[in-house]
mmCIF file of C-alpha atoms in Angstrom:
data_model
loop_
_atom_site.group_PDB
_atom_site.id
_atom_site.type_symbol
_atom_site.label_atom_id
_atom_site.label_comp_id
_atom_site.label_asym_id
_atom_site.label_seq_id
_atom_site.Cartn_x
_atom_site.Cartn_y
_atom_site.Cartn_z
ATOM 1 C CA UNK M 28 57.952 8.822 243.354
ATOM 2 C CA UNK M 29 57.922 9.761 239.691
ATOM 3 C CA UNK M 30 60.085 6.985 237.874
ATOM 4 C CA UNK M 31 61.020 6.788 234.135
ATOM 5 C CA UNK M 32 63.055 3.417 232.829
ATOM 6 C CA UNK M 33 64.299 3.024 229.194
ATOM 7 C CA UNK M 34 65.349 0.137 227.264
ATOM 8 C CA UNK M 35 67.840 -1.210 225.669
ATOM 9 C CA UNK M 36 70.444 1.055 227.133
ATOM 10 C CA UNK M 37 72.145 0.765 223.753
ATOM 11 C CA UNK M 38 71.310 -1.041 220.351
ATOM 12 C CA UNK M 39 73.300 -1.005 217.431
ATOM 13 C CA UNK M 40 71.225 -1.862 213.885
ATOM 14 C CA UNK M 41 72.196 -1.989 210.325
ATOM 15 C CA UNK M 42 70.450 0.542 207.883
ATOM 16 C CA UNK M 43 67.387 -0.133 206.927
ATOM 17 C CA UNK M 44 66.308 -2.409 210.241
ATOM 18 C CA UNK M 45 63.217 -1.204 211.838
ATOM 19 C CA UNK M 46 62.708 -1.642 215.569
ATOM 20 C CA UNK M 47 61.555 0.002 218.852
ATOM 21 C CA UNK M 48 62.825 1.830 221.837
ATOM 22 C CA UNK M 49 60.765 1.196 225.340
ATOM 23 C CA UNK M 50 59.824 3.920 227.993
ATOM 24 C CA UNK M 51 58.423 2.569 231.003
ATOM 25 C CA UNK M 52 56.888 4.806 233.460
ATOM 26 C CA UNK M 53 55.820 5.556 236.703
ATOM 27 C CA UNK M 54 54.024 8.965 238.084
ATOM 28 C CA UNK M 55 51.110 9.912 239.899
ATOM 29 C CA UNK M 56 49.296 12.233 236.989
ATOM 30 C CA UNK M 57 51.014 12.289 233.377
ATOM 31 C CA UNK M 58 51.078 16.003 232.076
ATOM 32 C CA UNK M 59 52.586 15.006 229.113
ATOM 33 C CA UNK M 60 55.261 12.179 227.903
ATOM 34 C CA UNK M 61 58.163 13.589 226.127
ATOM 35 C CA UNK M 62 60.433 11.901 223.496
ATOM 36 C CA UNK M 63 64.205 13.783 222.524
ATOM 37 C CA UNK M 64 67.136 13.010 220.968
ATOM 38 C CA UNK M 65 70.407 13.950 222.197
ATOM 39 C CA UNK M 66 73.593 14.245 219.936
ATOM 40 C CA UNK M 67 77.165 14.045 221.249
ATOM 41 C CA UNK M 68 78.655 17.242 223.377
ATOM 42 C CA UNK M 69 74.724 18.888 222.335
ATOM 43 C CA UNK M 70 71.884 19.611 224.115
ATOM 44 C CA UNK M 71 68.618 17.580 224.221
ATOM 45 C CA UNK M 72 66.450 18.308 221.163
ATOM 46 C CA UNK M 73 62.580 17.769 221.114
ATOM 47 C CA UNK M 74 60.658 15.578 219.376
ATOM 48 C CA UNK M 75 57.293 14.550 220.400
ATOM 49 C CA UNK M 76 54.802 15.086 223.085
ATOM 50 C CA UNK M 77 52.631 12.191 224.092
ATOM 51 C CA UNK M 78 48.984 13.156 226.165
ATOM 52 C CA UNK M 79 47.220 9.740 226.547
ATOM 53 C CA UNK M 80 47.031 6.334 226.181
ATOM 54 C CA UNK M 81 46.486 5.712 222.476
ATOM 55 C CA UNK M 82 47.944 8.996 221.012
ATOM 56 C CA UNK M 83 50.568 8.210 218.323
ATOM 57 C CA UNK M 84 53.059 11.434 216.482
ATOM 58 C CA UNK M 85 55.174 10.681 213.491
ATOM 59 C CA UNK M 86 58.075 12.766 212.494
ATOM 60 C CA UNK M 87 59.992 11.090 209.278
ATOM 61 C CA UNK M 88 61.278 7.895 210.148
ATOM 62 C CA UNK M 89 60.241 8.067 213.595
ATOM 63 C CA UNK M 90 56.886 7.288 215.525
ATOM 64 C CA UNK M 91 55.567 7.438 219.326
ATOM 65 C CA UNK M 92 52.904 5.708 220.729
ATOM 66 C CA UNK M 93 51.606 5.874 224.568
ATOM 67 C CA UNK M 94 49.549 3.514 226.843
ATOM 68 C CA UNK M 95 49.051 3.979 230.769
ATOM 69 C CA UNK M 96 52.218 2.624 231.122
ATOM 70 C CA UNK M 97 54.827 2.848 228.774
ATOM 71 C CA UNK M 98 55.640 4.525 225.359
ATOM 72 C CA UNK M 99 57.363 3.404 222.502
ATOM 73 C CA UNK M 100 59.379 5.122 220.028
ATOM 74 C CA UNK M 101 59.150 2.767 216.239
ATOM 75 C CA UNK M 102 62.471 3.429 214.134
ATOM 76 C CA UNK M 103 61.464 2.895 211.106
ATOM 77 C CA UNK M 104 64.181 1.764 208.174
ATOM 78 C CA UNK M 105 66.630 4.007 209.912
ATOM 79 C CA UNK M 106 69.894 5.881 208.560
ATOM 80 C CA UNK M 107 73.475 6.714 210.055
ATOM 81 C CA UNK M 108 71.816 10.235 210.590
ATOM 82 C CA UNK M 109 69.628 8.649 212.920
ATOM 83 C CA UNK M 110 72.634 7.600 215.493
ATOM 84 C CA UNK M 111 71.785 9.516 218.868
ATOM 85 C CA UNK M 112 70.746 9.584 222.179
ATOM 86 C CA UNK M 113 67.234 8.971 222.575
ATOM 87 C CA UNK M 114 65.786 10.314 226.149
ATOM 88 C CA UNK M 115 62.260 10.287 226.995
ATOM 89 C CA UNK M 116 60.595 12.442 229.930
ATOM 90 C CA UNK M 117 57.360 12.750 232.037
ATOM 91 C CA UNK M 118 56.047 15.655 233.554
ATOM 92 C CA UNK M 119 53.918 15.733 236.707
ATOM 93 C CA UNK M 120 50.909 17.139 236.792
ATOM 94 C CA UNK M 121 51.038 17.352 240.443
ATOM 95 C CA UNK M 122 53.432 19.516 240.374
ATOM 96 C CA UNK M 123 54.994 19.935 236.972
ATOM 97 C CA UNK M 124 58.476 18.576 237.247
ATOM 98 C CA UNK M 125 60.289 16.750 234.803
ATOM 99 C CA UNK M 126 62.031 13.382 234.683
ATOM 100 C CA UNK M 127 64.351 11.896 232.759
ATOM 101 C CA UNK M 128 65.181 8.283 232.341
ATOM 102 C CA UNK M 129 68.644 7.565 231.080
ATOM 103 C CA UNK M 130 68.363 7.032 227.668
ATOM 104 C CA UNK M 131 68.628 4.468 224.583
ATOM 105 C CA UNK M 132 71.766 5.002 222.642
ATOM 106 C CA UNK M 133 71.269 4.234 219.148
ATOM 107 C CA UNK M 134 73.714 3.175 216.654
ATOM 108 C CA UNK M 135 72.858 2.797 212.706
ATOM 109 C CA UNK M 136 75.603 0.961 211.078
ATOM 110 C CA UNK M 137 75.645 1.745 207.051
ATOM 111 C CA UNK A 14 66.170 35.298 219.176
ATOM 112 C CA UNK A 15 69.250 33.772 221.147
ATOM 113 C CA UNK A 16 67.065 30.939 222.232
ATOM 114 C CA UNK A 17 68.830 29.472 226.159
ATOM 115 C CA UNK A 18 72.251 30.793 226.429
ATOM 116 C CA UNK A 19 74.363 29.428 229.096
ATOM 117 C CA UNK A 20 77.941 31.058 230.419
ATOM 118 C CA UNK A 21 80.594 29.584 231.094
ATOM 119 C CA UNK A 22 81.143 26.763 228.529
ATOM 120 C CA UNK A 23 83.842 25.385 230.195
ATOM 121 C CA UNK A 24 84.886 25.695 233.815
ATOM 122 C CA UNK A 25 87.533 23.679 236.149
ATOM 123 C CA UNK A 26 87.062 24.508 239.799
ATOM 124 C CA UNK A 27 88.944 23.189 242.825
ATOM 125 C CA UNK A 28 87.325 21.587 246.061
ATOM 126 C CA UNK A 29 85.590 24.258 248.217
ATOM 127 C CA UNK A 30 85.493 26.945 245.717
ATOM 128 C CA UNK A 31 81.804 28.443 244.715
ATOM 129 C CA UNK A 32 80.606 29.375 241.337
ATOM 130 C CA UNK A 33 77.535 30.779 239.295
ATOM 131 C CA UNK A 34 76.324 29.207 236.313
ATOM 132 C CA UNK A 35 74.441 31.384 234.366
ATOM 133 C CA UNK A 36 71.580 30.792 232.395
ATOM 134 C CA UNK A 37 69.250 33.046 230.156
ATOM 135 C CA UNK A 38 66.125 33.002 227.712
ATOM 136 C CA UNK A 39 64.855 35.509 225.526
ATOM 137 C CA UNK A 40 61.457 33.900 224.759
ATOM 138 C CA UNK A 41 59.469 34.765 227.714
ATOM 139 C CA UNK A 42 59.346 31.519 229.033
ATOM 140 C CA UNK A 43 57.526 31.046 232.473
ATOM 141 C CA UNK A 44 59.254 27.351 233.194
ATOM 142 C CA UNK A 45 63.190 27.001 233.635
ATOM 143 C CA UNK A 46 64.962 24.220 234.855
ATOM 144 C CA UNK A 47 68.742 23.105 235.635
ATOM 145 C CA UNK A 48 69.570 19.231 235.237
ATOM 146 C CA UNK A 49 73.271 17.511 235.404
ATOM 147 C CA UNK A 50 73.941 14.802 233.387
ATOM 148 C CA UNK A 51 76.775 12.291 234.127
ATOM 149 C CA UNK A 52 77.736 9.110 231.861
ATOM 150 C CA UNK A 53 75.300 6.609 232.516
ATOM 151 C CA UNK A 54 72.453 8.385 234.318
ATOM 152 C CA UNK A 55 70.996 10.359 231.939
ATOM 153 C CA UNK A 56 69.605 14.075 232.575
ATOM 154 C CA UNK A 57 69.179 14.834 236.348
ATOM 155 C CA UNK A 58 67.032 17.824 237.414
ATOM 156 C CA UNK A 59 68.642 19.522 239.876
ATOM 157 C CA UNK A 60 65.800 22.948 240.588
ATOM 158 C CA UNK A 61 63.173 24.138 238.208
ATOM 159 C CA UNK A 62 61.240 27.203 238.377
ATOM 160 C CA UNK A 63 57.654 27.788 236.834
ATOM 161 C CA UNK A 64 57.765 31.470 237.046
ATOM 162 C CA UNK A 65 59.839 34.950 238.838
ATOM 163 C CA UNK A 66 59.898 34.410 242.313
ATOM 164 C CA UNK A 67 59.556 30.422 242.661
ATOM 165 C CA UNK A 68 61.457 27.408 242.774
ATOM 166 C CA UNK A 69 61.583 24.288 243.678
ATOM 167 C CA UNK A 70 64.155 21.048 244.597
ATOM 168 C CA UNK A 71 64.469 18.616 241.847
ATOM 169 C CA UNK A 72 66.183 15.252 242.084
ATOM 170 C CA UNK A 73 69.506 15.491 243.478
ATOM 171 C CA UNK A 74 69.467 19.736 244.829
ATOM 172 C CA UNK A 75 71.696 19.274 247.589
ATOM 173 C CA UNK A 76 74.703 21.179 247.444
ATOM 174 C CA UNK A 77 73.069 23.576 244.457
ATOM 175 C CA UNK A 78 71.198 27.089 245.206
ATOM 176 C CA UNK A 79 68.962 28.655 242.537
ATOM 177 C CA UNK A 80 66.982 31.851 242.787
ATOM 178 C CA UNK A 81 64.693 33.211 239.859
ATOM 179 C CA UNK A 82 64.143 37.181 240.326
ATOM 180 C CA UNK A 83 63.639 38.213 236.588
ATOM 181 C CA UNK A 84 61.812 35.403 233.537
ATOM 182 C CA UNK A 85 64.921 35.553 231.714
ATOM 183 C CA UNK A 86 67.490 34.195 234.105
ATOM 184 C CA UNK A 87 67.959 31.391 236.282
ATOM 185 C CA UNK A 88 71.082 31.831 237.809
ATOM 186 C CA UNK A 89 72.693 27.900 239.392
ATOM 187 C CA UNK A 90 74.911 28.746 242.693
ATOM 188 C CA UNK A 91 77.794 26.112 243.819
ATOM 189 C CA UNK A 92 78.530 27.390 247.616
ATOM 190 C CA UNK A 93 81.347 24.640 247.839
ATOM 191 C CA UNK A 94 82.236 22.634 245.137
ATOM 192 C CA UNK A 95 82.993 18.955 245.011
ATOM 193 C CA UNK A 96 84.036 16.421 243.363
ATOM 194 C CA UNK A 97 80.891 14.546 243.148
ATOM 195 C CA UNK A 98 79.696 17.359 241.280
ATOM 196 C CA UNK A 99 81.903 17.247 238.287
ATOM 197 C CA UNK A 100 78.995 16.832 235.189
ATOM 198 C CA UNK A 101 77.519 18.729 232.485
ATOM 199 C CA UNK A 102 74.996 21.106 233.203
ATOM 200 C CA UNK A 103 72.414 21.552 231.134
ATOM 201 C CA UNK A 104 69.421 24.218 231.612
ATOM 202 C CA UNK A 105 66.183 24.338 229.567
ATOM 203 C CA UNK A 106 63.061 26.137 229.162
ATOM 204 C CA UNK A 107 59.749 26.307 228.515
ATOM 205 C CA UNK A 108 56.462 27.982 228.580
ATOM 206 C CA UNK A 109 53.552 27.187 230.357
ATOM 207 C CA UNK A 110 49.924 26.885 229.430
ATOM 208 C CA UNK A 111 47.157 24.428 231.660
ATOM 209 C CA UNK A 112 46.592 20.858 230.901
ATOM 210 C CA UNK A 113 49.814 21.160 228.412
ATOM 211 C CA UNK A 114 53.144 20.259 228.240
ATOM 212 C CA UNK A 115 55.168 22.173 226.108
ATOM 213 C CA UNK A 116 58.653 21.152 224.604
ATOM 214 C CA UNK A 117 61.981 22.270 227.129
ATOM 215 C CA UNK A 118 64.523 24.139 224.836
ATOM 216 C CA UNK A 119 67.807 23.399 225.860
ATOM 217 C CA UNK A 120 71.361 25.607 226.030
ATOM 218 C CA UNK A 121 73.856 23.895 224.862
ATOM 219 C CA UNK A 122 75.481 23.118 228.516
ATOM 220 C CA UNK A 123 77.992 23.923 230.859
ATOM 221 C CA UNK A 124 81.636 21.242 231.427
ATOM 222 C CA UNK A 125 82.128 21.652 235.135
ATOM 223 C CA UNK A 126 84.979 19.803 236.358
ATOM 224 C CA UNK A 127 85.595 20.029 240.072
ATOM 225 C CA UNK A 128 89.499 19.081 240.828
#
């Protein structure tokens, strides 16, 4: 069974302080790994698509990497603006659903 | 282009009662899917769809119907509502093309509280 686990379930930083946000995963053919962020009462809103082990995307302050196993997403000196929900996904390519873990929420004190 | 629209914003229902959510894209999308998401457990796919005509259980389906006769809508049926199923509902698309995986757009979601 197809199994996505994120962590910390929350971490609060001060502006400025870099860190990372873990995806573990589980599933019997990746498609793709997916990264989001989520803002209160909003839907999810896409950020990066991950295809294999050693593929990195950046996007601003932001950067995902991927191995067989897990992904990270590297916060790099963030802002308040950065405060969300991060949620990251896997699709089967047996046969193409998509799971969610439950997400990293982030808070970026000024 | 509207992007995923989804009706009603807001809905209170009490136990037994059925509903439709509704849910519709205007980009041609082949791949539609419906997820819940609840305070602490994250997004939740309920059915998903990869094109008119098919569908197929998700996660936690029981208790939900779904049906996909046109690509634009993917219509979420409640036959008897309960508590347990008091969320947000959130539905998303996307296209599909082989050995990709293409970004889900999301609609902006559905309150469904179930008294």
């Amino acid at each position: 069974e197809d199994q996505v686990t994120q962590s910390p379930e929350a971490l609060r930083l001060q502006e400025g302080e870099s860190s990372s946000l873990n995806c573990s995963y589980t599933v019997s053919g990746l498609r793709g790994l997916f990264w989001y962020r989520q803002d209160p009462g909003k839907g999810p809103e896409f950020l990066f698509t991950l295809y294999s082990a050693g593929e990195e995307k950046e996007k601003e302050r932001l950067k995902a990497t991927l191995t067989k196993k897990e992904s990270f997403l590297h916060i790099t000196a963030p802002k308040p603006e950065d405060s969300a929900t991060y949620l990251c996904a896997v699709q089967d390519i047996r046969d193409d659903k998509i799971i969610f873990g439950k997400g990293t929420r982030l808070h970026i004190l000024p | 282009n509207a992007g995923v629209t989804q009706t009603p914003k807001f809905q209170v229902l009490k136990t037994g009662q059925s509903m439709t959510l509704q849910c519709a894209q205007d980009m041609n999308h082949e791949y539609m899917s419906w997820y819940r998401q609840d305070p602490g457990m994250g997004l939740r796919l309920i059915h998903y769809s990869v094109g008119a005509g098919i569908t197929d259980q998700g996660e936690v389906p029981n208790g939900y119907n779904v049906s996909r006769s046109t690509t634009e809508d993917f219509p979420l049926r409640l036959l008897s509502a309960a508590p347990s199923q008091t969320s947000v509902y959130f539905c998303a698309s996307s296209y599909s093309q082989d050995r990709l995986a293409p970004e889900q757009f999301f609609g902006p979601g559905t309150r469904l509280t179930v008294l």
